[in-house]
């Protein structure tokens, strides 16, 4: 524990507090599920999935690119803020134009289409917020970022919650969310402009060059589609509507657990970028530090969550959502290996190797789509969860194998073994839920933890790096 505390700093603490505010959003979605029930909540979740997919075209990887540029050169990088927001504005117009035919093709009608438009507008605001947050992270001002995120999420939940209980109308609830986010963006831009110069001359050529730089980052955003959004849309088309509601409920729980590795990555991404520009020979140590924090700070929580997953689902959503446990039993363990796939993704992005990501992610997306198409018709939401698990394994292992070929052979090989063992450890509670007895569980988990401890020893992990 002393060693772990020595590895932490205030940046990680503020990043944790920022992610902790997701609890407010989680509570809000829990209330929506209880008020509207599995079927109507499934429509909302499916519309939200479509909005998030389209948000990738709005963001186009720009927040990640800006964060890296600001971290490498804070003063000059910050001057691109308005340019990046202008590009997102153009992308938003294109998305809003194509939204109607896309929504109709996916079966949305009437109020469902209205909700789609409102949720896309909410994602336009969220994309702008992500861009502004990237500036704060590049500066290392995680406290400022945390305060801004907490204020926004608190106001969204408070005001949207009031509208929910006054109107019981989903359209008005989402419209309130959009309004609060819009005001928040305007306030942040004013604050940012008082601290530094956030604009520089904009030309068509500069916009085009920025888009070309952002392209690999945009492709890497497919990771989120792979993980959840395509699953929901395919569930809507291949299974009863309530299956999307069950899967969404399981994912919302998983999302809370996935906020823990995001705490680490939000800091280590800028550390990777800074290290690459100043002391690239120290990158293996930064990788080791990140892996250590993931295993010490995330894996125990995944195990505890797995042991309590039945209690968590039924307490939060009620017994009507009990079938969501079948999906959660696969989604929660998938985080045990997903965090290493995400580590690879952030490493490539921060070290200007983002060109490796498109073919890697395209392969895993294909695996995900094929798996969903085969499993959802027979298994519904649980089939979508299994498809997610399979694609996460492919992504992590293929990404780490790729790392072995760019000068990090020993580090990547150690991480391959560690990631597979981490998946096993995270899956043991779900295996117990499905019949594995306690003696066998203990017989699996103790040797697994000892193996992780052996592989993570600094002298062994970092020795003879190629």
GROMACS .gro file of C-alpha atoms in nm:
model
  466
    1UNK     CA    1   0.000   0.000   0.000
    2UNK     CA    2   0.287   0.238   0.079
    3UNK     CA    3   0.435   0.165  -0.262
    4UNK     CA    4   0.100   0.231  -0.428
    5UNK     CA    5   0.049   0.561  -0.247
    6UNK     CA    6   0.397   0.664  -0.350
    7UNK     CA    7   0.300   0.619  -0.711
    8UNK     CA    8  -0.008   0.838  -0.681
    9UNK     CA    9  -0.018   1.214  -0.708
   10UNK     CA   10  -0.288   1.479  -0.700
   11UNK     CA   11  -0.346   1.443  -1.075
   12UNK     CA   12  -0.476   1.090  -1.025
   13UNK     CA   13  -0.689   1.198  -0.730
   14UNK     CA   14  -0.853   1.481  -0.924
   15UNK     CA   15  -0.903   1.251  -1.223
   16UNK     CA   16  -1.072   1.001  -0.989
   17UNK     CA   17  -1.302   1.268  -0.850
   18UNK     CA   18  -1.391   1.374  -1.204
   19UNK     CA   19  -1.488   1.020  -1.297
   20UNK     CA   20  -1.668   0.974  -0.966
   21UNK     CA   21  -1.919   1.237  -1.074
   22UNK     CA   22  -2.040   0.980  -1.328
   23UNK     CA   23  -2.226   0.843  -1.030
   24UNK     CA   24  -2.470   1.131  -1.072
   25UNK     CA   25  -2.535   1.035  -1.433
   26UNK     CA   26  -2.567   0.670  -1.334
   27UNK     CA   27  -2.832   0.755  -1.074
   28UNK     CA   28  -3.018   0.961  -1.330
   29UNK     CA   29  -3.026   0.673  -1.581
   30UNK     CA   30  -3.136   0.438  -1.303
   31UNK     CA   31  -3.430   0.668  -1.230
   32UNK     CA   32  -3.519   0.685  -1.600
   33UNK     CA   33  -3.518   0.305  -1.619
   34UNK     CA   34  -3.747   0.274  -1.319
   35UNK     CA   35  -3.987   0.546  -1.437
   36UNK     CA   36  -4.018   0.438  -1.800
   37UNK     CA   37  -3.964   0.060  -1.772
   38UNK     CA   38  -3.757  -0.178  -1.991
   39UNK     CA   39  -3.939  -0.116  -2.322
   40UNK     CA   40  -3.943   0.266  -2.328
   41UNK     CA   41  -3.601   0.281  -2.165
   42UNK     CA   42  -3.480   0.049  -2.442
   43UNK     CA   43  -3.593   0.305  -2.702
   44UNK     CA   44  -3.408   0.579  -2.513
   45UNK     CA   45  -3.097   0.362  -2.484
   46UNK     CA   46  -3.105   0.273  -2.854
   47UNK     CA   47  -3.144   0.640  -2.953
   48UNK     CA   48  -2.857   0.723  -2.719
   49UNK     CA   49  -2.643   0.455  -2.883
   50UNK     CA   50  -2.711   0.604  -3.226
   51UNK     CA   51  -2.626   0.952  -3.097
   52UNK     CA   52  -2.296   0.834  -2.950
   53UNK     CA   53  -2.200   0.657  -3.272
   54UNK     CA   54  -2.269   0.975  -3.468
   55UNK     CA   55  -2.077   1.172  -3.206
   56UNK     CA   56  -1.760   0.999  -3.323
   57UNK     CA   57  -1.804   1.176  -3.656
   58UNK     CA   58  -1.858   1.503  -3.470
   59UNK     CA   59  -1.549   1.466  -3.254
   60UNK     CA   60  -1.341   1.302  -3.528
   61UNK     CA   61  -1.066   1.236  -3.276
   62UNK     CA   62  -1.010   1.609  -3.224
   63UNK     CA   63  -1.016   1.611  -2.840
   64UNK     CA   64  -0.742   1.347  -2.822
   65UNK     CA   65  -0.530   1.527  -3.079
   66UNK     CA   66  -0.568   1.862  -2.902
   67UNK     CA   67  -0.485   1.705  -2.566
   68UNK     CA   68  -0.162   1.561  -2.704
   69UNK     CA   69  -0.061   1.887  -2.873
   70UNK     CA   70  -0.131   2.094  -2.560
   71UNK     CA   71   0.062   1.849  -2.341
   72UNK     CA   72   0.364   1.869  -2.574
   73UNK     CA   73   0.346   2.251  -2.609
   74UNK     CA   74   0.087   2.413  -2.375
   75UNK     CA   75   0.104   2.770  -2.507
   76UNK     CA   76   0.098   2.699  -2.880
   77UNK     CA   77  -0.134   2.399  -2.855
   78UNK     CA   78  -0.402   2.600  -2.674
   79UNK     CA   79  -0.429   2.840  -2.968
   80UNK     CA   80  -0.595   2.564  -3.174
   81UNK     CA   81  -0.897   2.535  -2.942
   82UNK     CA   82  -1.138   2.748  -3.148
   83UNK     CA   83  -1.018   2.588  -3.473
   84UNK     CA   84  -1.098   2.243  -3.335
   85UNK     CA   85  -1.442   2.359  -3.218
   86UNK     CA   86  -1.515   2.508  -3.562
   87UNK     CA   87  -1.432   2.173  -3.722
   88UNK     CA   88  -1.666   1.999  -3.480
   89UNK     CA   89  -1.936   2.250  -3.575
   90UNK     CA   90  -1.906   2.161  -3.944
   91UNK     CA   91  -1.912   1.792  -3.858
   92UNK     CA   92  -2.225   1.846  -3.648
   93UNK     CA   93  -2.414   2.002  -3.940
   94UNK     CA   94  -2.337   1.702  -4.160
   95UNK     CA   95  -2.448   1.462  -3.888
   96UNK     CA   96  -2.778   1.645  -3.833
   97UNK     CA   97  -2.848   1.631  -4.208
   98UNK     CA   98  -2.805   1.254  -4.232
   99UNK     CA   99  -2.972   1.177  -3.899
  100UNK     CA  100  -3.333   1.159  -4.021
  101UNK     CA  101  -3.288   0.892  -4.291
  102UNK     CA  102  -3.055   0.693  -4.064
  103UNK     CA  103  -3.303   0.701  -3.776
  104UNK     CA  104  -3.591   0.596  -4.002
  105UNK     CA  105  -3.386   0.312  -4.145
  106UNK     CA  106  -3.320   0.185  -3.791
  107UNK     CA  107  -3.693   0.184  -3.711
  108UNK     CA  108  -3.730   0.504  -3.508
  109UNK     CA  109  -4.062   0.680  -3.555
  110UNK     CA  110  -4.251   0.977  -3.413
  111UNK     CA  111  -4.125   1.065  -3.068
  112UNK     CA  112  -3.832   0.829  -3.115
  113UNK     CA  113  -3.694   1.049  -3.395
  114UNK     CA  114  -3.737   1.361  -3.180
  115UNK     CA  115  -3.542   1.192  -2.902
  116UNK     CA  116  -3.272   1.098  -3.154
  117UNK     CA  117  -3.229   1.462  -3.259
  118UNK     CA  118  -3.219   1.588  -2.903
  119UNK     CA  119  -2.964   1.326  -2.798
  120UNK     CA  120  -2.745   1.411  -3.098
  121UNK     CA  121  -2.756   1.779  -2.995
  122UNK     CA  122  -2.656   1.667  -2.645
  123UNK     CA  123  -2.361   1.485  -2.800
  124UNK     CA  124  -2.264   1.800  -2.994
  125UNK     CA  125  -2.234   1.976  -2.658
  126UNK     CA  126  -2.051   1.683  -2.501
  127UNK     CA  127  -1.801   1.680  -2.789
  128UNK     CA  128  -1.727   2.048  -2.734
  129UNK     CA  129  -1.686   1.980  -2.361
  130UNK     CA  130  -1.441   1.698  -2.435
  131UNK     CA  131  -1.233   1.936  -2.647
  132UNK     CA  132  -1.220   2.198  -2.371
  133UNK     CA  133  -1.136   1.931  -2.112
  134UNK     CA  134  -0.843   1.825  -2.331
  135UNK     CA  135  -0.695   2.173  -2.290
  136UNK     CA  136  -0.719   2.151  -1.912
  137UNK     CA  137  -0.561   1.805  -1.914
  138UNK     CA  138  -0.282   1.919  -2.143
  139UNK     CA  139  -0.204   2.195  -1.893
  140UNK     CA  140  -0.214   1.942  -1.609
  141UNK     CA  141  -0.503   2.133  -1.448
  142UNK     CA  142  -0.703   1.829  -1.343
  143UNK     CA  143  -0.858   2.017  -1.051
  144UNK     CA  144  -1.015   2.274  -1.285
  145UNK     CA  145  -1.142   1.996  -1.510
  146UNK     CA  146  -1.293   1.814  -1.213
  147UNK     CA  147  -1.478   2.122  -1.090
  148UNK     CA  148  -1.622   2.197  -1.436
  149UNK     CA  149  -1.737   1.839  -1.488
  150UNK     CA  150  -1.892   1.816  -1.142
  151UNK     CA  151  -2.089   2.140  -1.187
  152UNK     CA  152  -2.221   2.035  -1.528
  153UNK     CA  153  -2.328   1.685  -1.422
  154UNK     CA  154  -2.489   1.810  -1.103
  155UNK     CA  155  -2.697   2.069  -1.288
  156UNK     CA  156  -2.793   1.820  -1.561
  157UNK     CA  157  -2.919   1.567  -1.308
  158UNK     CA  158  -3.088   1.826  -1.088
  159UNK     CA  159  -3.275   2.019  -1.357
  160UNK     CA  160  -3.353   1.720  -1.580
  161UNK     CA  161  -3.472   1.531  -1.273
  162UNK     CA  162  -3.708   1.813  -1.180
  163UNK     CA  163  -3.849   1.817  -1.534
  164UNK     CA  164  -3.883   1.437  -1.526
  165UNK     CA  165  -4.100   1.436  -1.214
  166UNK     CA  166  -4.304   1.737  -1.324
  167UNK     CA  167  -4.376   1.619  -1.678
  168UNK     CA  168  -4.302   1.244  -1.698
  169UNK     CA  169  -4.211   1.329  -2.058
  170UNK     CA  170  -3.884   1.196  -2.199
  171UNK     CA  171  -3.866   1.464  -2.471
  172UNK     CA  172  -3.870   1.748  -2.218
  173UNK     CA  173  -3.615   1.571  -2.001
  174UNK     CA  174  -3.363   1.536  -2.285
  175UNK     CA  175  -3.432   1.893  -2.403
  176UNK     CA  176  -3.339   2.017  -2.055
  177UNK     CA  177  -3.016   1.819  -2.072
  178UNK     CA  178  -2.926   1.990  -2.402
  179UNK     CA  179  -3.000   2.336  -2.262
  180UNK     CA  180  -2.782   2.287  -1.952
  181UNK     CA  181  -2.490   2.155  -2.157
  182UNK     CA  182  -2.513   2.449  -2.400
  183UNK     CA  183  -2.494   2.706  -2.121
  184UNK     CA  184  -2.204   2.512  -1.966
  185UNK     CA  185  -2.001   2.524  -2.291
  186UNK     CA  186  -2.051   2.900  -2.328
  187UNK     CA  187  -1.937   2.957  -1.971
  188UNK     CA  188  -1.625   2.741  -2.014
  189UNK     CA  189  -1.525   2.918  -2.334
  190UNK     CA  190  -1.548   3.254  -2.157
  191UNK     CA  191  -1.337   3.122  -1.868
  192UNK     CA  192  -1.077   2.973  -2.101
  193UNK     CA  193  -1.046   3.289  -2.309
  194UNK     CA  194  -0.959   3.485  -1.995
  195UNK     CA  195  -0.671   3.250  -1.911
  196UNK     CA  196  -0.497   3.217  -2.248
  197UNK     CA  197  -0.525   3.273  -2.621
  198UNK     CA  198  -0.753   3.001  -2.760
  199UNK     CA  199  -0.764   3.103  -3.125
  200UNK     CA  200  -0.530   3.159  -3.417
  201UNK     CA  201  -0.594   3.250  -3.783
  202UNK     CA  202  -0.815   2.986  -3.948
  203UNK     CA  203  -0.796   2.891  -4.315
  204UNK     CA  204  -0.927   2.609  -4.526
  205UNK     CA  205  -0.576   2.470  -4.551
  206UNK     CA  206  -0.526   2.469  -4.173
  207UNK     CA  207  -0.863   2.300  -4.122
  208UNK     CA  208  -0.775   2.035  -4.378
  209UNK     CA  209  -0.435   1.968  -4.221
  210UNK     CA  210  -0.596   1.931  -3.880
  211UNK     CA  211  -0.850   1.684  -4.016
  212UNK     CA  212  -0.571   1.475  -4.169
  213UNK     CA  213  -0.386   1.470  -3.837
  214UNK     CA  214  -0.705   1.376  -3.651
  215UNK     CA  215  -0.803   1.093  -3.887
  216UNK     CA  216  -0.622   0.811  -3.701
  217UNK     CA  217  -0.767   0.938  -3.373
  218UNK     CA  218  -1.114   0.934  -3.528
  219UNK     CA  219  -1.071   0.574  -3.637
  220UNK     CA  220  -0.957   0.477  -3.290
  221UNK     CA  221  -1.293   0.597  -3.156
  222UNK     CA  222  -1.436   0.282  -3.314
  223UNK     CA  223  -1.332   0.119  -2.988
  224UNK     CA  224  -1.640   0.262  -2.821
  225UNK     CA  225  -1.866   0.143  -3.103
  226UNK     CA  226  -1.710  -0.200  -3.072
  227UNK     CA  227  -1.763  -0.204  -2.697
  228UNK     CA  228  -2.128  -0.106  -2.668
  229UNK     CA  229  -2.306   0.104  -2.926
  230UNK     CA  230  -2.319  -0.138  -3.219
  231UNK     CA  231  -2.432  -0.406  -2.974
  232UNK     CA  232  -2.735  -0.199  -2.877
  233UNK     CA  233  -2.836  -0.116  -3.233
  234UNK     CA  234  -2.801  -0.478  -3.343
  235UNK     CA  235  -3.004  -0.586  -3.041
  236UNK     CA  236  -3.279  -0.346  -3.148
  237UNK     CA  237  -3.288  -0.504  -3.493
  238UNK     CA  238  -3.231  -0.870  -3.403
  239UNK     CA  239  -3.400  -0.913  -3.062
  240UNK     CA  240  -3.706  -0.789  -2.868
  241UNK     CA  241  -3.689  -0.424  -2.755
  242UNK     CA  242  -3.656  -0.515  -2.387
  243UNK     CA  243  -3.330  -0.698  -2.460
  244UNK     CA  244  -3.172  -0.361  -2.545
  245UNK     CA  245  -3.298  -0.232  -2.210
  246UNK     CA  246  -3.144  -0.526  -2.023
  247UNK     CA  247  -2.813  -0.486  -2.202
  248UNK     CA  248  -2.812  -0.111  -2.144
  249UNK     CA  249  -2.876  -0.163  -1.772
  250UNK     CA  250  -2.581  -0.404  -1.752
  251UNK     CA  251  -2.362  -0.164  -1.945
  252UNK     CA  252  -2.449   0.130  -1.721
  253UNK     CA  253  -2.322  -0.071  -1.425
  254UNK     CA  254  -2.010  -0.173  -1.618
  255UNK     CA  255  -1.952   0.191  -1.713
  256UNK     CA  256  -1.915   0.285  -1.347
  257UNK     CA  257  -1.643   0.024  -1.305
  258UNK     CA  258  -1.476   0.129  -1.631
  259UNK     CA  259  -1.438   0.482  -1.491
  260UNK     CA  260  -1.156   0.352  -1.269
  261UNK     CA  261  -0.913   0.274  -1.554
  262UNK     CA  262  -1.018   0.599  -1.722
  263UNK     CA  263  -0.888   0.781  -1.414
  264UNK     CA  264  -0.545   0.634  -1.480
  265UNK     CA  265  -0.552   0.683  -1.856
  266UNK     CA  266  -0.661   1.047  -1.835
  267UNK     CA  267  -0.333   1.120  -1.656
  268UNK     CA  268  -0.100   0.870  -1.823
  269UNK     CA  269  -0.200   0.984  -2.174
  270UNK     CA  270  -0.046   1.325  -2.110
  271UNK     CA  271   0.248   1.162  -1.929
  272UNK     CA  272   0.312   0.937  -2.229
  273UNK     CA  273   0.297   1.238  -2.464
  274UNK     CA  274   0.534   1.445  -2.250
  275UNK     CA  275   0.774   1.154  -2.202
  276UNK     CA  276   0.781   1.085  -2.576
  277UNK     CA  277   0.878   1.445  -2.650
  278UNK     CA  278   1.140   1.478  -2.374
  279UNK     CA  279   1.266   1.138  -2.248
  280UNK     CA  280   1.143   0.855  -2.473
  281UNK     CA  281   1.380   0.606  -2.309
  282UNK     CA  282   1.167   0.626  -1.993
  283UNK     CA  283   0.846   0.515  -2.164
  284UNK     CA  284   0.877   0.150  -2.046
  285UNK     CA  285   0.880   0.275  -1.687
  286UNK     CA  286   0.566   0.478  -1.755
  287UNK     CA  287   0.401   0.169  -1.906
  288UNK     CA  288   0.495  -0.033  -1.598
  289UNK     CA  289   0.356   0.237  -1.369
  290UNK     CA  290   0.026   0.243  -1.558
  291UNK     CA  291  -0.004  -0.137  -1.554
  292UNK     CA  292   0.074  -0.142  -1.182
  293UNK     CA  293  -0.198   0.112  -1.108
  294UNK     CA  294  -0.448  -0.078  -1.322
  295UNK     CA  295  -0.384  -0.404  -1.141
  296UNK     CA  296  -0.370  -0.256  -0.792
  297UNK     CA  297  -0.655  -0.009  -0.828
  298UNK     CA  298  -0.897  -0.172  -1.072
  299UNK     CA  299  -0.870  -0.551  -1.061
  300UNK     CA  300  -0.972  -0.588  -0.692
  301UNK     CA  301  -1.277  -0.370  -0.756
  302UNK     CA  302  -1.378  -0.587  -1.054
  303UNK     CA  303  -1.360  -0.898  -0.837
  304UNK     CA  304  -1.567  -0.736  -0.562
  305UNK     CA  305  -1.821  -0.613  -0.817
  306UNK     CA  306  -1.845  -0.959  -0.969
  307UNK     CA  307  -1.924  -1.112  -0.631
  308UNK     CA  308  -2.203  -0.858  -0.578
  309UNK     CA  309  -2.342  -0.836  -0.931
  310UNK     CA  310  -2.679  -0.996  -0.856
  311UNK     CA  311  -2.730  -0.769  -0.557
  312UNK     CA  312  -2.622  -0.463  -0.757
  313UNK     CA  313  -2.860  -0.524  -1.049
  314UNK     CA  314  -3.166  -0.602  -0.839
  315UNK     CA  315  -3.101  -0.321  -0.592
  316UNK     CA  316  -3.050  -0.055  -0.855
  317UNK     CA  317  -3.298  -0.155  -1.124
  318UNK     CA  318  -3.536  -0.392  -0.945
  319UNK     CA  319  -3.625  -0.753  -1.019
  320UNK     CA  320  -3.775  -0.658  -1.355
  321UNK     CA  321  -3.417  -0.616  -1.477
  322UNK     CA  322  -3.287  -0.946  -1.336
  323UNK     CA  323  -3.210  -1.081  -1.688
  324UNK     CA  324  -2.945  -0.807  -1.710
  325UNK     CA  325  -2.732  -1.018  -1.474
  326UNK     CA  326  -2.662  -1.260  -1.760
  327UNK     CA  327  -2.505  -0.978  -1.962
  328UNK     CA  328  -2.320  -0.829  -1.667
  329UNK     CA  329  -2.157  -1.167  -1.599
  330UNK     CA  330  -1.964  -1.123  -1.926
  331UNK     CA  331  -1.932  -0.744  -1.948
  332UNK     CA  332  -1.775  -0.697  -1.606
  333UNK     CA  333  -1.493  -0.953  -1.653
  334UNK     CA  334  -1.424  -0.808  -1.998
  335UNK     CA  335  -1.286  -0.499  -1.823
  336UNK     CA  336  -1.007  -0.719  -1.687
  337UNK     CA  337  -0.854  -0.737  -2.034
  338UNK     CA  338  -1.011  -0.428  -2.189
  339UNK     CA  339  -0.798  -0.203  -1.972
  340UNK     CA  340  -0.484  -0.340  -2.136
  341UNK     CA  341  -0.627  -0.293  -2.483
  342UNK     CA  342  -0.704   0.066  -2.389
  343UNK     CA  343  -0.350   0.106  -2.254
  344UNK     CA  344  -0.217   0.008  -2.597
  345UNK     CA  345  -0.453   0.252  -2.768
  346UNK     CA  346  -0.348   0.547  -2.553
  347UNK     CA  347   0.018   0.453  -2.587
  348UNK     CA  348   0.000   0.458  -2.967
  349UNK     CA  349  -0.189   0.788  -2.968
  350UNK     CA  350   0.038   0.964  -2.720
  351UNK     CA  351   0.360   0.851  -2.891
  352UNK     CA  352   0.249   0.958  -3.243
  353UNK     CA  353   0.195   0.601  -3.360
  354UNK     CA  354  -0.180   0.641  -3.411
  355UNK     CA  355  -0.146   0.514  -3.769
  356UNK     CA  356  -0.126   0.161  -3.626
  357UNK     CA  357  -0.475   0.183  -3.477
  358UNK     CA  358  -0.708   0.183  -3.783
  359UNK     CA  359  -0.622  -0.171  -3.906
  360UNK     CA  360  -0.615  -0.301  -3.549
  361UNK     CA  361  -0.956  -0.160  -3.464
  362UNK     CA  362  -1.108  -0.253  -3.800
  363UNK     CA  363  -1.021  -0.616  -3.731
  364UNK     CA  364  -1.183  -0.610  -3.388
  365UNK     CA  365  -1.494  -0.432  -3.516
  366UNK     CA  366  -1.539  -0.706  -3.777
  367UNK     CA  367  -1.505  -0.968  -3.504
  368UNK     CA  368  -1.761  -0.784  -3.294
  369UNK     CA  369  -2.019  -0.746  -3.572
  370UNK     CA  370  -1.991  -1.109  -3.684
  371UNK     CA  371  -2.014  -1.232  -3.324
  372UNK     CA  372  -2.321  -1.017  -3.259
  373UNK     CA  373  -2.489  -1.139  -3.576
  374UNK     CA  374  -2.433  -1.501  -3.474
  375UNK     CA  375  -2.508  -1.476  -3.102
  376UNK     CA  376  -2.784  -1.215  -3.060
  377UNK     CA  377  -3.063  -1.406  -3.244
  378UNK     CA  378  -3.012  -1.707  -3.016
  379UNK     CA  379  -2.903  -1.544  -2.688
  380UNK     CA  380  -3.028  -1.185  -2.698
  381UNK     CA  381  -2.850  -0.943  -2.463
  382UNK     CA  382  -2.622  -1.214  -2.325
  383UNK     CA  383  -2.505  -1.289  -2.681
  384UNK     CA  384  -2.414  -0.923  -2.727
  385UNK     CA  385  -2.215  -0.934  -2.403
  386UNK     CA  386  -2.025  -1.243  -2.516
  387UNK     CA  387  -1.947  -1.072  -2.848
  388UNK     CA  388  -1.808  -0.775  -2.657
  389UNK     CA  389  -1.586  -1.001  -2.447
  390UNK     CA  390  -1.449  -1.178  -2.754
  391UNK     CA  391  -1.371  -0.851  -2.931
  392UNK     CA  392  -1.196  -0.709  -2.624
  393UNK     CA  393  -0.970  -1.015  -2.611
  394UNK     CA  394  -0.883  -0.976  -2.979
  395UNK     CA  395  -0.814  -0.604  -2.939
  396UNK     CA  396  -0.586  -0.637  -2.636
  397UNK     CA  397  -0.382  -0.934  -2.759
  398UNK     CA  398  -0.344  -0.805  -3.116
  399UNK     CA  399  -0.246  -0.460  -2.988
  400UNK     CA  400   0.016  -0.599  -2.752
  401UNK     CA  401   0.157  -0.821  -3.026
  402UNK     CA  402   0.189  -0.508  -3.239
  403UNK     CA  403   0.383  -0.341  -2.955
  404UNK     CA  404   0.638  -0.623  -2.965
  405UNK     CA  405   0.725  -0.519  -3.321
  406UNK     CA  406   0.801  -0.153  -3.250
  407UNK     CA  407   1.072  -0.187  -2.987
  408UNK     CA  408   0.885  -0.292  -2.673
  409UNK     CA  409   0.909  -0.670  -2.709
  410UNK     CA  410   0.972  -0.773  -2.349
  411UNK     CA  411   0.727  -0.524  -2.199
  412UNK     CA  412   0.451  -0.626  -2.441
  413UNK     CA  413   0.509  -0.998  -2.386
  414UNK     CA  414   0.478  -0.952  -2.012
  415UNK     CA  415   0.157  -0.755  -2.061
  416UNK     CA  416   0.006  -1.029  -2.280
  417UNK     CA  417   0.046  -1.280  -1.997
  418UNK     CA  418  -0.069  -1.031  -1.734
  419UNK     CA  419  -0.380  -0.932  -1.932
  420UNK     CA  420  -0.492  -1.293  -1.978
  421UNK     CA  421  -0.441  -1.367  -1.609
  422UNK     CA  422  -0.626  -1.047  -1.521
  423UNK     CA  423  -0.921  -1.162  -1.734
  424UNK     CA  424  -0.926  -1.496  -1.553
  425UNK     CA  425  -0.920  -1.331  -1.211
  426UNK     CA  426  -1.201  -1.090  -1.306
  427UNK     CA  427  -1.409  -1.379  -1.445
  428UNK     CA  428  -1.390  -1.602  -1.136
  429UNK     CA  429  -1.692  -1.440  -0.958
  430UNK     CA  430  -1.904  -1.490  -1.271
  431UNK     CA  431  -1.789  -1.850  -1.291
  432UNK     CA  432  -1.895  -1.894  -0.928
  433UNK     CA  433  -2.233  -1.748  -1.018
  434UNK     CA  434  -2.265  -2.024  -1.276
  435UNK     CA  435  -2.161  -2.319  -1.060
  436UNK     CA  436  -1.789  -2.299  -0.981
  437UNK     CA  437  -1.741  -2.400  -0.618
  438UNK     CA  438  -1.547  -2.190  -0.368
  439UNK     CA  439  -1.256  -2.432  -0.335
  440UNK     CA  440  -1.189  -2.431  -0.708
  441UNK     CA  441  -1.227  -2.053  -0.718
  442UNK     CA  442  -0.963  -2.010  -0.447
  443UNK     CA  443  -0.745  -2.263  -0.627
  444UNK     CA  444  -0.758  -2.045  -0.937
  445UNK     CA  445  -0.730  -1.699  -0.788
  446UNK     CA  446  -0.431  -1.748  -0.556
  447UNK     CA  447  -0.189  -1.885  -0.822
  448UNK     CA  448  -0.315  -1.618  -1.063
  449UNK     CA  449  -0.238  -1.334  -0.823
  450UNK     CA  450   0.104  -1.481  -0.746
  451UNK     CA  451   0.177  -1.499  -1.119
  452UNK     CA  452   0.078  -1.132  -1.164
  453UNK     CA  453   0.301  -1.032  -0.871
  454UNK     CA  454   0.595  -1.221  -1.023
  455UNK     CA  455   0.547  -1.074  -1.372
  456UNK     CA  456   0.509  -0.719  -1.239
  457UNK     CA  457   0.834  -0.706  -1.042
  458UNK     CA  458   1.019  -0.402  -1.185
  459UNK     CA  459   1.352  -0.581  -1.226
  460UNK     CA  460   1.177  -0.857  -1.422
  461UNK     CA  461   0.922  -0.649  -1.613
  462UNK     CA  462   1.177  -0.391  -1.738
  463UNK     CA  463   1.479  -0.617  -1.784
  464UNK     CA  464   1.646  -0.633  -2.127
  465UNK     CA  465   1.402  -0.415  -2.316
  466UNK     CA  466   1.454  -0.446  -2.691
   0.00000   0.00000   0.00000
